[in-house]
Every structure is written in structure tokens, then in C-alpha cells.
CSV table of C-alpha atoms and ligand atoms in Angstrom, one decimal:
chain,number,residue,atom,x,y,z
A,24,UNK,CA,60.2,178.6,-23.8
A,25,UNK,CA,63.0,176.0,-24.5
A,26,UNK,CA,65.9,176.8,-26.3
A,27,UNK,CA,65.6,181.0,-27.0
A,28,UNK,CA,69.5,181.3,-27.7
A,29,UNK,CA,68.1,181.9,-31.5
A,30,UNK,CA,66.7,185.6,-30.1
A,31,UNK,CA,70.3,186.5,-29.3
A,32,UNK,CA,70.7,186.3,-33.7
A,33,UNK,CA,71.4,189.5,-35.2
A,34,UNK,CA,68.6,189.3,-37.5
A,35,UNK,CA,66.3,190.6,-34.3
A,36,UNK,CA,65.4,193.6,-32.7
A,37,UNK,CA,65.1,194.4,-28.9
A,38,UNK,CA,61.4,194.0,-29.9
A,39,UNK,CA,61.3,191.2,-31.6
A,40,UNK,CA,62.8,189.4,-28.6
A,41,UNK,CA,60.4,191.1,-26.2
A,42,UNK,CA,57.5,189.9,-28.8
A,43,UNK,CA,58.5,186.0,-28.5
A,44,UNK,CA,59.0,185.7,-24.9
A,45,UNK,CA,55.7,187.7,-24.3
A,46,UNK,CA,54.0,185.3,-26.5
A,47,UNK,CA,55.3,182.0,-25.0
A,48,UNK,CA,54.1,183.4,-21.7
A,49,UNK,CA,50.4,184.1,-22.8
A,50,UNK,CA,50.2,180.9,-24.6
A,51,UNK,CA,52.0,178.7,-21.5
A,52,UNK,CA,49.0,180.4,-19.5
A,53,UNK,CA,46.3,180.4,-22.0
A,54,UNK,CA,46.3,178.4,-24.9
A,55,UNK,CA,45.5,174.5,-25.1
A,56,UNK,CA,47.4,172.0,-26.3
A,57,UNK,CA,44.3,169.6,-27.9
A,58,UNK,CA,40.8,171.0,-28.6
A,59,UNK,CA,38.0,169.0,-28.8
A,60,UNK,CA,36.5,167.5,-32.3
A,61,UNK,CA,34.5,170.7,-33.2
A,62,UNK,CA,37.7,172.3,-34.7
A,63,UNK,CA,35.4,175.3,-35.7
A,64,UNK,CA,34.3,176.1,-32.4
A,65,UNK,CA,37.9,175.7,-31.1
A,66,UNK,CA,39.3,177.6,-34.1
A,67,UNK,CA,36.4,180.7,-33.4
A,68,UNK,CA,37.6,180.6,-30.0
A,69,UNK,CA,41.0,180.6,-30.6
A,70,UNK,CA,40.6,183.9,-33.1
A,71,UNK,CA,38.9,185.6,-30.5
A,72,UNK,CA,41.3,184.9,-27.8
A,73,UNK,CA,44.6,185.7,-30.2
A,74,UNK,CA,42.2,189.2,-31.3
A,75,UNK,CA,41.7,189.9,-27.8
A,76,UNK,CA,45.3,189.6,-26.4
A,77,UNK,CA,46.4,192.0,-29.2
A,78,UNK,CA,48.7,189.0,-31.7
A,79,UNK,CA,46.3,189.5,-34.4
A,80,UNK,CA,47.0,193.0,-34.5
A,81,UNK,CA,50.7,191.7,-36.3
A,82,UNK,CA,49.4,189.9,-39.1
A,83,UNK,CA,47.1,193.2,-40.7
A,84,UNK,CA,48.8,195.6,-42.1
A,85,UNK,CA,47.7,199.5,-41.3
A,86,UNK,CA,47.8,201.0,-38.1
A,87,UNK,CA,44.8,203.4,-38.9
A,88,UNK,CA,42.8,199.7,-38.8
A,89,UNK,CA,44.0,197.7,-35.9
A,90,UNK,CA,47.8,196.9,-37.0
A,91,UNK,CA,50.4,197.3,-35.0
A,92,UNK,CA,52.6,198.9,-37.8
A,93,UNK,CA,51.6,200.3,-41.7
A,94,UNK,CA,53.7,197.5,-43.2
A,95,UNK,CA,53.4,193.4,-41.8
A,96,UNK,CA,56.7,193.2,-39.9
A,97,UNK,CA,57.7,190.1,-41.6
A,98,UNK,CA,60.0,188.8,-38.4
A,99,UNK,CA,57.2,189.5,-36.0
A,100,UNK,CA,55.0,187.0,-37.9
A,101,UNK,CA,57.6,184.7,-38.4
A,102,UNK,CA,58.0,184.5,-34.5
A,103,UNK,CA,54.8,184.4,-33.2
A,104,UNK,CA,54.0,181.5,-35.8
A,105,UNK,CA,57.0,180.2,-34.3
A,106,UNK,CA,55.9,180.2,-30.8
A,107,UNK,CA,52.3,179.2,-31.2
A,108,UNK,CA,53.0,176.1,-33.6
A,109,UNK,CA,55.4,175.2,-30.9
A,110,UNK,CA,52.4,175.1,-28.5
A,111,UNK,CA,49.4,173.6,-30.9
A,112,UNK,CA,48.9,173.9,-34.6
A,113,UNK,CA,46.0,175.0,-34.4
A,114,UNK,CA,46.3,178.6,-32.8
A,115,UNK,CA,49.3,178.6,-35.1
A,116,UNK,CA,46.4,177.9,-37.9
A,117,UNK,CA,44.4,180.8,-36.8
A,118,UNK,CA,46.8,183.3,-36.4
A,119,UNK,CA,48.1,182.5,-40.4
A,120,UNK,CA,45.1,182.4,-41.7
A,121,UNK,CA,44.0,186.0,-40.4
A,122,UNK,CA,46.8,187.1,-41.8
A,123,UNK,CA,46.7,185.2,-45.3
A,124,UNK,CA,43.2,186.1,-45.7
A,125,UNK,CA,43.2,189.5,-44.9
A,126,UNK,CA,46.8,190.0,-46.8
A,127,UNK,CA,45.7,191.3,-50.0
A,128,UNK,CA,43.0,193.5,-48.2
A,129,UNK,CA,46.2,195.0,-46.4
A,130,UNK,CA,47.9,195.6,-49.3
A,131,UNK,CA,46.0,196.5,-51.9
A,132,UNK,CA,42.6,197.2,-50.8
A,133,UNK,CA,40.9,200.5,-50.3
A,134,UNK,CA,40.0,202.8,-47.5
A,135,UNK,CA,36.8,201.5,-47.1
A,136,UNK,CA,37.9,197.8,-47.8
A,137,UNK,CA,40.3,198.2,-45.4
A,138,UNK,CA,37.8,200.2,-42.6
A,139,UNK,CA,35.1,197.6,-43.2
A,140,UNK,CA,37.4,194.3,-42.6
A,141,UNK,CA,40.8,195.2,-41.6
A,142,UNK,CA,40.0,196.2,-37.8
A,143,UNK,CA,37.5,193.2,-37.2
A,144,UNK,CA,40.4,190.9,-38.6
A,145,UNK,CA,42.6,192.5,-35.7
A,146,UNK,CA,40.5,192.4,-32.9
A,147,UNK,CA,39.5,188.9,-33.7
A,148,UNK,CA,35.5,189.6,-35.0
A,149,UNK,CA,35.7,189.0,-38.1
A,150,UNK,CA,37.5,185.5,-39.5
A,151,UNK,CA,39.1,186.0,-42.9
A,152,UNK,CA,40.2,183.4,-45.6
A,153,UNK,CA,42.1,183.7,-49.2
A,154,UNK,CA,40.2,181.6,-52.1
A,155,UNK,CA,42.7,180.7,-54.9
A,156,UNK,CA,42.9,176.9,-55.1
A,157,UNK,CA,40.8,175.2,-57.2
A,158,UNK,CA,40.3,171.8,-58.3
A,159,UNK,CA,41.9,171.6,-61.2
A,160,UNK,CA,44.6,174.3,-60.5
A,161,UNK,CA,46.1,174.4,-57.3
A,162,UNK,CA,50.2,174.5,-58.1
A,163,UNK,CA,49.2,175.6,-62.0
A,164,UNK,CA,47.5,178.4,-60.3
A,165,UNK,CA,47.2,180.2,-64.0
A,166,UNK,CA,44.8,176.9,-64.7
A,167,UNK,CA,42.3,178.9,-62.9
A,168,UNK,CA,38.5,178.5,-64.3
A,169,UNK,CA,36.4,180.6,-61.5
A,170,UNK,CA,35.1,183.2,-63.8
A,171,UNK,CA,33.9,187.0,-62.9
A,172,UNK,CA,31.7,188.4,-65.6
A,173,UNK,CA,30.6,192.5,-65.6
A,174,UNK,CA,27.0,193.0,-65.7
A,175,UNK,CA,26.9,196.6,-64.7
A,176,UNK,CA,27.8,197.6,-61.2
A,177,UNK,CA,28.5,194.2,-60.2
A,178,UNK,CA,30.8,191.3,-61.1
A,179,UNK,CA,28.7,187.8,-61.6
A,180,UNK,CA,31.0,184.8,-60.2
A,181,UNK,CA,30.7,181.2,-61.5
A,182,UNK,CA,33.1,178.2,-60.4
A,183,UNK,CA,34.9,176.4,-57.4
A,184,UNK,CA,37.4,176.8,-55.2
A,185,UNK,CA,38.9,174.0,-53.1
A,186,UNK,CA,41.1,173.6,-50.1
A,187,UNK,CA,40.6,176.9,-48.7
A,188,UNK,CA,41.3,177.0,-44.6
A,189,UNK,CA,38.6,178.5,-43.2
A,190,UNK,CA,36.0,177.6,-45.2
A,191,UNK,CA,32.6,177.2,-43.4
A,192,UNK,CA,33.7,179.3,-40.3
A,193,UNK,CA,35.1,182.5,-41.9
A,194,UNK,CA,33.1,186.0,-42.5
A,195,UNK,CA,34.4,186.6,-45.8
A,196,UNK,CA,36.6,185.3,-48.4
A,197,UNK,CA,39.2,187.0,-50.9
A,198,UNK,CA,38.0,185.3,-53.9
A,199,UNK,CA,40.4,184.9,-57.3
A,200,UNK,CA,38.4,185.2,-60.2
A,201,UNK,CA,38.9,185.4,-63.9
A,202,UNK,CA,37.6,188.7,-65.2
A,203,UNK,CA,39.5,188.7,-69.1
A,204,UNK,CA,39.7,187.1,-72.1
A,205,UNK,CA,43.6,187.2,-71.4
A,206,UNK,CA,44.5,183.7,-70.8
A,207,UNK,CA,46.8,182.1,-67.7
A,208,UNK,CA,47.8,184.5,-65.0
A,209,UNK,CA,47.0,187.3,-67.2
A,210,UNK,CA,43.3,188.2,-66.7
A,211,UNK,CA,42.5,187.4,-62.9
A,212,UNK,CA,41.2,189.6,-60.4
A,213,UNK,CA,40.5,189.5,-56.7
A,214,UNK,CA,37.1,190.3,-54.6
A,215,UNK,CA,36.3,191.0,-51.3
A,216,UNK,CA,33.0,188.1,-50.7
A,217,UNK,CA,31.3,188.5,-47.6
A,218,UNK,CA,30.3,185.3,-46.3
A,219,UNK,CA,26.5,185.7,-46.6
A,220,UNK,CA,26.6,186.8,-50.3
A,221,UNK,CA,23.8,184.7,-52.3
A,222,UNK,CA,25.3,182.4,-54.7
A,223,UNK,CA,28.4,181.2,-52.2
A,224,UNK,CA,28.1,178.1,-50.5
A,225,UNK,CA,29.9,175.4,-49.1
A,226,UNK,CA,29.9,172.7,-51.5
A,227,UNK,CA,31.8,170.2,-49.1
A,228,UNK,CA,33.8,170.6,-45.7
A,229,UNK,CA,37.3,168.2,-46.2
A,230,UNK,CA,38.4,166.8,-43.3
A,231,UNK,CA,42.5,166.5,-43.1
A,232,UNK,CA,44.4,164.4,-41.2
A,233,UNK,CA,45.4,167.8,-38.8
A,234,UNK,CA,42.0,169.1,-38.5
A,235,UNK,CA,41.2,172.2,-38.9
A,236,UNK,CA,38.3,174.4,-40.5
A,237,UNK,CA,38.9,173.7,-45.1
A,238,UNK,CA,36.2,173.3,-47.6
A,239,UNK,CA,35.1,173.4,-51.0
A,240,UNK,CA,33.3,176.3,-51.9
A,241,UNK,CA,30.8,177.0,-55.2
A,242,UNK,CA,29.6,180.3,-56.2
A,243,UNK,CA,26.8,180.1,-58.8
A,244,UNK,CA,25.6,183.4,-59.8
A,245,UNK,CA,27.3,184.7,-57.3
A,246,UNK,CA,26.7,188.9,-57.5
A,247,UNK,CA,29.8,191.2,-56.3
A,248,UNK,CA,29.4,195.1,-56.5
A,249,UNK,CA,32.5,196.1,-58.5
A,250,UNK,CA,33.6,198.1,-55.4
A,251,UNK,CA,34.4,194.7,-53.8
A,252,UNK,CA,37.0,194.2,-56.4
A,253,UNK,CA,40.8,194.6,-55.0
A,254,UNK,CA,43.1,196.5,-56.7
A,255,UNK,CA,42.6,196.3,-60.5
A,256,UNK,CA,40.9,194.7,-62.7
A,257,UNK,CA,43.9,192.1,-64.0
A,258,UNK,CA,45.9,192.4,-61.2
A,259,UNK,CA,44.6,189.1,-58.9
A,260,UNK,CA,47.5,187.0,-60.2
A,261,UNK,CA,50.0,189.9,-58.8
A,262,UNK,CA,47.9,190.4,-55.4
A,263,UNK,CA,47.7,186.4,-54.7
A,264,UNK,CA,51.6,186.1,-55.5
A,265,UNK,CA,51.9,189.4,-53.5
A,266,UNK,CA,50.2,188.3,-50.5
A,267,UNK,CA,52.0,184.7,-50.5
A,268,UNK,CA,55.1,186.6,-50.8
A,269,UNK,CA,54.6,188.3,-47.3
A,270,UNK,CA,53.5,185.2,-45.8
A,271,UNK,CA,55.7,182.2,-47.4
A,272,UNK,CA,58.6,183.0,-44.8
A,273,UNK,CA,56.5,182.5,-42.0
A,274,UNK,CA,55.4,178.6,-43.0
A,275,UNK,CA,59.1,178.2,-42.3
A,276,UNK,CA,58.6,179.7,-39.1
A,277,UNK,CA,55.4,177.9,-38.4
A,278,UNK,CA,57.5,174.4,-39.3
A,279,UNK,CA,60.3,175.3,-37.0
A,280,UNK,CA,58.1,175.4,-34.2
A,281,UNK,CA,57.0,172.3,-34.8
A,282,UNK,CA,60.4,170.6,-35.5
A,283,UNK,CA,61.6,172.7,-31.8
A,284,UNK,CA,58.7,171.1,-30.2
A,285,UNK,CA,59.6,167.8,-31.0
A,286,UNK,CA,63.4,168.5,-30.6
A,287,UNK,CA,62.3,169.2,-26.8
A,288,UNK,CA,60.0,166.2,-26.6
A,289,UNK,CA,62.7,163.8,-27.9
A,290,UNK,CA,65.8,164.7,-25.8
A,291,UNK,CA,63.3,164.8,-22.9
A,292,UNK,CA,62.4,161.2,-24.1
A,293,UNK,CA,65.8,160.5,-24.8
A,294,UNK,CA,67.2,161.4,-21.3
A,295,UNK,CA,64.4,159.7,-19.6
A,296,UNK,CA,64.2,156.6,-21.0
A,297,UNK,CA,66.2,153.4,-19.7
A,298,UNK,CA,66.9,150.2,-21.9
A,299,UNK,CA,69.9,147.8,-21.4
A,300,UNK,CA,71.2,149.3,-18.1
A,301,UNK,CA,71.2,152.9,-19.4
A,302,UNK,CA,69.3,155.7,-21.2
A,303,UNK,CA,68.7,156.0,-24.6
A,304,UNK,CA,70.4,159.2,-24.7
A,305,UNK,CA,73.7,157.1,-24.0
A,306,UNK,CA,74.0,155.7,-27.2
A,307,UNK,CA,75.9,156.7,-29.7
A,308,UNK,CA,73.3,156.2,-32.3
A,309,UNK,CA,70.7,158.1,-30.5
A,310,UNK,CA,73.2,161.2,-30.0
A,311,UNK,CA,73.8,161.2,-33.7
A,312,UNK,CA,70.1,161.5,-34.4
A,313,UNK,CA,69.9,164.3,-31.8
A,314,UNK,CA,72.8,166.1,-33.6
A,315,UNK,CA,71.0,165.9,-37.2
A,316,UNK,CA,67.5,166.7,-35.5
A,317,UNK,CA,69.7,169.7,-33.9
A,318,UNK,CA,71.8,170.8,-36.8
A,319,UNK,CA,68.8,170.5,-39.4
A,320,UNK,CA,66.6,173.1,-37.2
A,321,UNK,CA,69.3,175.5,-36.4
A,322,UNK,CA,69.9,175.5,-40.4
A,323,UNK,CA,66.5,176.0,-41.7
A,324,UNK,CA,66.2,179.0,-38.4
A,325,UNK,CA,69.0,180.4,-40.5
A,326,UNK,CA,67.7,180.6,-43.6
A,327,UNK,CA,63.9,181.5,-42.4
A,328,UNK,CA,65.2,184.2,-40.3
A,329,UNK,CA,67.4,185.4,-42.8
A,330,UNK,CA,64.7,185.4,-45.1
A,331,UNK,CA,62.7,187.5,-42.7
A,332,UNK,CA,65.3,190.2,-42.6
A,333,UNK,CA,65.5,190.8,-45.5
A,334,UNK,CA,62.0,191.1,-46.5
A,335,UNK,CA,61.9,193.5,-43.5
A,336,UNK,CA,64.4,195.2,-45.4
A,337,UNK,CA,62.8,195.7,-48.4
A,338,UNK,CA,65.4,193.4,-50.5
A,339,UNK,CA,63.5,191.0,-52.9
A,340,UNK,CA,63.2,187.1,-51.1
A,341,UNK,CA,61.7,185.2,-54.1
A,342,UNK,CA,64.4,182.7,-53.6
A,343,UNK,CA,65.5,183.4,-49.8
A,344,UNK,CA,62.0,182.2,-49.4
A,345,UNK,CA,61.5,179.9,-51.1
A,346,UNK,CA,64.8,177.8,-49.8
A,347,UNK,CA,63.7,178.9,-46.2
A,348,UNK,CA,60.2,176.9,-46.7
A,349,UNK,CA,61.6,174.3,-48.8
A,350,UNK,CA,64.2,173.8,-46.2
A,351,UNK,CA,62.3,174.6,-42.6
A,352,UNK,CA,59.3,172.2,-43.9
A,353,UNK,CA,61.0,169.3,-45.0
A,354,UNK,CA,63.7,169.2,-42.4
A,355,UNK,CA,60.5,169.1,-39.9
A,356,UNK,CA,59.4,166.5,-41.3
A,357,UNK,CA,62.6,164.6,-40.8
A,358,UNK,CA,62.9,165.8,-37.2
A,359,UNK,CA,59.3,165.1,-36.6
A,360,UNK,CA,59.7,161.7,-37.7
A,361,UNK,CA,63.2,161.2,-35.5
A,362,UNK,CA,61.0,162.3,-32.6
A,363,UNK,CA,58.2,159.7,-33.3
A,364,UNK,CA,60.7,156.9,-33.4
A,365,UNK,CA,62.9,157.9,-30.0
A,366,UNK,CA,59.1,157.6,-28.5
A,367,UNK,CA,58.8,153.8,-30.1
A,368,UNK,CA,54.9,153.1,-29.9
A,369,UNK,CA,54.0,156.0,-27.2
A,370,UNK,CA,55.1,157.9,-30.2
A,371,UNK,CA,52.1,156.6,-32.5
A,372,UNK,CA,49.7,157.2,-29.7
A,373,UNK,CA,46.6,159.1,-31.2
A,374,UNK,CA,47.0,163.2,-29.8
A,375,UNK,CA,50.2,162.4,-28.3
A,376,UNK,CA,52.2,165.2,-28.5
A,377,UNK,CA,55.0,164.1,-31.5
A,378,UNK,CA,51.7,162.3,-32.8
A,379,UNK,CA,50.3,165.3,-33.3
A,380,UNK,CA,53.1,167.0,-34.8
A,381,UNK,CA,53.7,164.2,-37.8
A,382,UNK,CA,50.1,165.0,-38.7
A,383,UNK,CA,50.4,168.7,-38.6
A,384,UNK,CA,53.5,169.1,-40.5
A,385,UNK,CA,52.5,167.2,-43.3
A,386,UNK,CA,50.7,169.6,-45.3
A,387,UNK,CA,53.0,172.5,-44.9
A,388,UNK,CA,55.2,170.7,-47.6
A,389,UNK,CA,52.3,170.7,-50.3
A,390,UNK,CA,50.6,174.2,-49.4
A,391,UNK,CA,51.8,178.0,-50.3
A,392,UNK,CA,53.8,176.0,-53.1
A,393,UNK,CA,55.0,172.3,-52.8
A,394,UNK,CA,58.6,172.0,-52.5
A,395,UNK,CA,58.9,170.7,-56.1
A,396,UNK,CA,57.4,174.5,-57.3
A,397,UNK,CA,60.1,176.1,-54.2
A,398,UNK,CA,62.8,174.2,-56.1
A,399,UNK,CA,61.7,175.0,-59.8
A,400,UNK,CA,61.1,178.9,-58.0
A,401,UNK,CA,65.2,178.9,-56.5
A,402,UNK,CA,66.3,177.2,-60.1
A,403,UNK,CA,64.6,179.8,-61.9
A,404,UNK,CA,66.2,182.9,-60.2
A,405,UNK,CA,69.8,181.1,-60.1
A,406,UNK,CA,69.5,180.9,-63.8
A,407,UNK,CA,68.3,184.6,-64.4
A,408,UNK,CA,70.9,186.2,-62.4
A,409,UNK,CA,73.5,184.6,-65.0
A,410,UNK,CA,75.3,187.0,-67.2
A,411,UNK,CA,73.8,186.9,-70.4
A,412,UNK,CA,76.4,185.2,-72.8
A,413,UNK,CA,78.2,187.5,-75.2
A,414,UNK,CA,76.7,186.8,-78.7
B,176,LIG,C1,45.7,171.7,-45.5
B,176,LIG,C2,45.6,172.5,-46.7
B,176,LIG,C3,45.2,173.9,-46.6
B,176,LIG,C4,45.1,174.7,-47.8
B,176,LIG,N1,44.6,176.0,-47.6
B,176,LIG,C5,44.4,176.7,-48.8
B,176,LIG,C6,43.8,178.0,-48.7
B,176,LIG,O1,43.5,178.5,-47.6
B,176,LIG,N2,43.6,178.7,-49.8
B,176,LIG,C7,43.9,178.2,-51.1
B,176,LIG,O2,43.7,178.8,-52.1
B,176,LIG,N3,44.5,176.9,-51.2
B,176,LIG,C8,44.8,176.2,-50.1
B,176,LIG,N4,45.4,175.0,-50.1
B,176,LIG,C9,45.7,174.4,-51.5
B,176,LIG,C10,47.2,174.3,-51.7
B,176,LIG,O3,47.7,175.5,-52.0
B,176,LIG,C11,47.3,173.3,-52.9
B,176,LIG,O4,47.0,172.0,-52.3
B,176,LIG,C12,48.7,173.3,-53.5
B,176,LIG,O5,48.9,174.5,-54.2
B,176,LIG,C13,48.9,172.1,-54.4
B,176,LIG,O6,47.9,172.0,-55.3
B,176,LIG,P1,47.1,170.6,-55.5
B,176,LIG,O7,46.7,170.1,-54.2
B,176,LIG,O8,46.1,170.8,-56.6
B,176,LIG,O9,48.3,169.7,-56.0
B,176,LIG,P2,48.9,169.6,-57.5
B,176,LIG,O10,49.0,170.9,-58.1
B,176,LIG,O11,48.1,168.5,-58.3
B,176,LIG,O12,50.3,169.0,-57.2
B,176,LIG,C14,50.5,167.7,-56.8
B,176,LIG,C15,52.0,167.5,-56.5
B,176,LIG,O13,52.7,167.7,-57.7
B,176,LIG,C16,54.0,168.1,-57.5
B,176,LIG,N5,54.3,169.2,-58.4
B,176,LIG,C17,53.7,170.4,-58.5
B,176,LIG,N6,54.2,171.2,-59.4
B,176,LIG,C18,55.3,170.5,-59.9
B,176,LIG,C19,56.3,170.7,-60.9
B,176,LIG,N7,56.3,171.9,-61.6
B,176,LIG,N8,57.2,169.8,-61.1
B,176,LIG,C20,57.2,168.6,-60.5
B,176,LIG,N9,56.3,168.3,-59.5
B,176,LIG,C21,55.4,169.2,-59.2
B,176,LIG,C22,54.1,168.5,-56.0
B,176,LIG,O14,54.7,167.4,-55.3
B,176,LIG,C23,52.7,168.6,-55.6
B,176,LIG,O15,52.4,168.2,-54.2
B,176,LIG,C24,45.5,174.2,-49.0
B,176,LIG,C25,46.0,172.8,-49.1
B,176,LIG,C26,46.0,172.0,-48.0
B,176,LIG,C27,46.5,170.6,-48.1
């Protein structure tokens, strides 16, 4: 592990520290840096070797099903996305989307819900994605059209999702449906679909410029027994904002390993690299970009960590997390891109190390909220924590 001064913060536990230098170990030793082109076969193996090793076992919550505590210990999650994007996206990738997938299972489902998926999820058997995107709403998520009709014991589903990680490789999907007559976020509801339900099908895999497993997926008469159904009927808009909740913080986390990683690959660069009679790390200019890359990482650490800590709490991080992933993602971005330029062409190399990371932090600014919804999201509670003005 680089730079681990950040474990010395007071927002961590003796076991959170013991958690992030365990992980970089096991990764050093066992993970890969670059898989081959079939990202699903990589992305399998990489489930099963995270379930195996025991890291999936942080991102369920429930320790009667394979967790490692009854509620998802917000800084553990943050870390270990931490550590792994720091060593490839995509174990980082398949350690979220366990997690995400599984979230509303965790924290709404029921005791057989939970029995039936929540251990396989841990141990790495069972591969798990959340269904809420769909074409024509993906930030207007109250846009959504997927419909769930009752027809006796079982909900009927009709519609599309799109974007959803996973797709094509996972074993079942928590699909957002709507069930009422109520319109917008009033009226959805979530369900548990197993994979190999008839009627769900993979309309189209989409291949991103950071691959990984994401497809479209179309359920046409699509039959779901109502015991499938998480939480209550009405309450899908509260479960999917619940479940993002938990998880928001840690595409901070996930963004400052990248920017870390290509911190460390451009001072190593930096140092390393002569031009006119010295290194590049001699000039000026290149130490001021060093200090911004430097500051900007340290700054968003702050505010995902702090975010983190409180969650862990139990104090409300609507906007604490929100400026953490507004922040953590678009400062990467900036340091990803001040990496790729101390590496000149080396740095546009295809699966080059910063290569890699200016196509995997690219998305992190659009999904679990773009920053344009984090800013409107950090606005909105600034405004209704005002006093309300005497009459
Ligand atoms: C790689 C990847 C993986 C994903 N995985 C999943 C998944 O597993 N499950 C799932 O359900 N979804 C997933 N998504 C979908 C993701 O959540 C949506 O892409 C995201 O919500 C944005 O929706 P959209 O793509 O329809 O863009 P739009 O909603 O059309 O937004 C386009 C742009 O408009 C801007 N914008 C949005 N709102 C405002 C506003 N109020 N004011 C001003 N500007 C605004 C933003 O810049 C935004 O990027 C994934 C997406 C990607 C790219």
C-alpha cells in the first residue's frame, strides 16, 4: 500500500485499519491488474475469489446470512472499495455491485429473502444486481414506466430496464416496478427476479468504454409470486433511495482509489523521468500539479471519510454524501487526467495503467446520481435547513 497515513484519521477504528492493510495484502498477492476480453468470466471469477477470501461478507448486511455485522459498516465498504479500485476496477466492480444488488435484500427483505440470497451473495455463489434505470428515466428516476400488475398470487411485469451492471452474468435482479395508479415516486415497488424467471431476458449487452458486465434487460409477461416483493407494496421508491443511500459514500471511496493510484504512478513517473538535464519532477510546474493532484485527493478523503462516519453513526448524510461523491469523483477525474499528461504518450497507451484509470473513472460521475443531481441534492438541504422567515 502507498500512502496509508489516511488510517491514522480519527474517523477509523483499530479495525478498520487492520481491514485495509489486510486487503492490500490479499489483492498485491491475488488479484490481477488486467483480465482478458471476456469481462464476465473475469468478473465470475473475481466474485468467487472476493466470496471466498471472506470481503463479500462486508457488503451484506445480517450476520445470521454471511455478514460480518447486522448493519453494512459504511467505513468498511468505503475502504475496501478503496483498496481494490486502487488495484483494478474491476474487482472494485464486483465487490459494489454485490453489495448494491443485494442492498435492498439486506434491508428490507424478509427471512426467507434474506436466507435464500443473502448467504450465496457473501460467499460469492450467487451474483446479484439492482434494476432501476430505464431508458427514459435514469436521473428522473420517478419517470419510471416498468409496470407490475396483480393477477392473484403473482405480480405480472411489463417494460425495460437499461444500464444495469451485471446484467447477463448475475443470478437474480432487484427489479423497480410500478405497482399503483399513484404517479412519480409514489407507486413503485421492488421484487426479488431470479435470473431464470420466464419473461426476463437480455434485450442487449452494452459495451462501455471500462468494460465490465451492463445490459438492457426486457421483461414481457414476466410472472413474480407476490412473496418476491421487498418490503411493501409502494415502498420501491424509498428502498432504491435507501439502498443508494448506504452505498453513495463508497463511489467516493471507489474514486479515491483510483485518483491514489494514479497519484503513485505519476510522482513515480515524475521522479523517473529525465528531460533537459533533469527530471520532471524538478520543475516547478510539474510540482505544482503534484501539489493540486495531492491536495484534491486528501480533500475529497476528508469529506468521503467523514461522510462514512457519520452514516456509521447513524446521523443523516443526504448532503455529506452527496458533496463526498460530487467531490471524490470529479477531483479523480482531474488527477486522472494530471497523471495521463506527466506520462505524455506512454500515458494514452491502451491498458496502460493511468490509461486504464481515465476510462474507469469516467462513469462514476454520471452513475448513483450525476453530479448535477449531487449539486441540486446539497442545494436542496442548504435551503431547508433555513429558518423559516417570520410572516
Ligand atoms: C457504467 C454504468 C453503470 C450503471 N449501472 C447501473 C445499475 O447497475 N443499475 C441501474 O439501475 N442503473 C445503472 N446505471 C444507470 C445510471 O444510474 C444512469 O446512467 C444515471 O442515473 C443517469 O441517467 P441517464 O443515463 O438516463 O442520463 P440522464 O438522466 O439523461 O442525464 C444526462 C445528464 O443530464 C445531467 N442532469 C441530470 N439531471 C440534471 C438536472 N436536474 N439538472 C441539470 N442537469 C442534469 C447530468 O449531467 C446527466 O449526466 C449505470 C450507468 C452507467 C454509465
Amino acid at each position: 500500500m502507498a500512502d496509508t497515513t489516511y488510517l491514522d484519521w480519527p474517523f477509523f477504528e483499530d479495525r478498520h485499519r487492520a481491514l485495509a492493510t489486510q486487503l492490500d495484502a490479499w489483492a498485491t498477492e491475488h488479484i490481477a491488474e488486467v483480465h482478458g476480453r471476456d469481462v464476465d468470466a473475469a468478473c465470475r471469477a473475481l466474485v468467487r475469489q472476493l466470496g471466498e477470501a471472506g470481503w463479500l461478507g462486508h457488503a451484506v448486511g445480517g450476520q445470521a446470512h454471511g455478514g460480518h455485522q447486522d448493519v453494512i459498516d459504511t467505513r468498511a465498504i468505503c475502504l475496501i472499495r478503496e483498496v481494490l479500485a486502487r488495484h483494478a476496477g474491476l474487482a472494485d466492480f464486483a465487490f459494489a455491485m454485490q453489495g448494491l444488488g443485494s442492498g435492498a435484500i439486506s434491508l428490507f427483505g424478509t427471512d426467507a429473502q434474506k436466507s435464500e440470497w443473502l448467504t450465496r451473495v457473501a460467499s460469492g455463489n450467487a451474483i446479484a444486481a439492482f434494476a432501476l434505470s430505464e431508458p427514459d428515466a435514469g436521473s428522473d428516476v420517478a419517470a419510471m414506466s416498468c409496470a407490475a400488475t396483480l393477477d392473484g398470487d403473482h405480480y405480472v411485469l411489463n417494460g425495460e430496464k437499461t444500464w444495469i451492471s451485471n446484467g447477463g452474468i448475475a443470478d437474480f435482479y432487484v427489479v423497480f416496478a410500478r405497482t399503483g395508479d399513484a404517479p412519480g415516486s409514489r407507486g413503485l415497488s421492488a421484487f426479488l427476479v431470479p435470473a431464470d424467471t420466464p419473461g426476463l431476458t437480455i434485450a442487449e449487452r452494452i459495451e462501455v468504454i471500462a468494460p465490465h458486465p451492463l445490459a438492457r434487460l426486457r421483461f414481457d409477461r414476466c410472472r413474480v409470486p407476490v412473496s418476491q416483493r421487498i418490503g411493501a407494496s409502494g415502498q420501491g421508491f424509498k428502498i432504491a433511495m435507501s439502498t443508494l443511500d448506504v452505498f453513495r459514500t463508497s463511489v467516493a471511496a471507489a474514486a479515491l482509489g483510483f485518483a491514489r493510484r494514479a497519484l503513485d504512478e505519476g510522482l513515480q513517473r515524475a521522479t523517473q523521468r529525465r528531460m533537459f538535464n533533469q527530471t520532471l519532477a524538478d520543475f516547478q510546474l510539474t510540482q505544482a500539479k503534484l501539489a493540486d493532484m495531492a491536495t484534491g485527493i486528501d480533500a475529497a478523503a476528508l469529506l468521503t471519510y467523514r461522510a462514512a462516519w457519520m452514516r456509521d453513526r447513524g446521523q443523516k448524510v443526504t448532503k455529506e454524501a452527496a458533496m463526498a461523491k460530487m467531490t471524490a469523483t470529479e477531483t479523480a477525474q482531474r488527477v486522472i487526467d494530471g497523471a495521463v499528461q506527466l506520462f505524455g504518450g506512454l500515458g494514452v497507451v491502451s491498458d496502460h495503467p493511468v490509461e486504464r484509470l481515465y476510462r474507469e473513472i469516467r462513469a462514476l460521475r454520471i452513475y448513483e446520481g450525476a453530479t448535477e443531481v449531487q449539486q441540486l441534492i446539497i442545494a436542496r438541504e442548504l435551503l431547508r435547513a433555513l429558518p423559516t422567515p417570520a410572516a
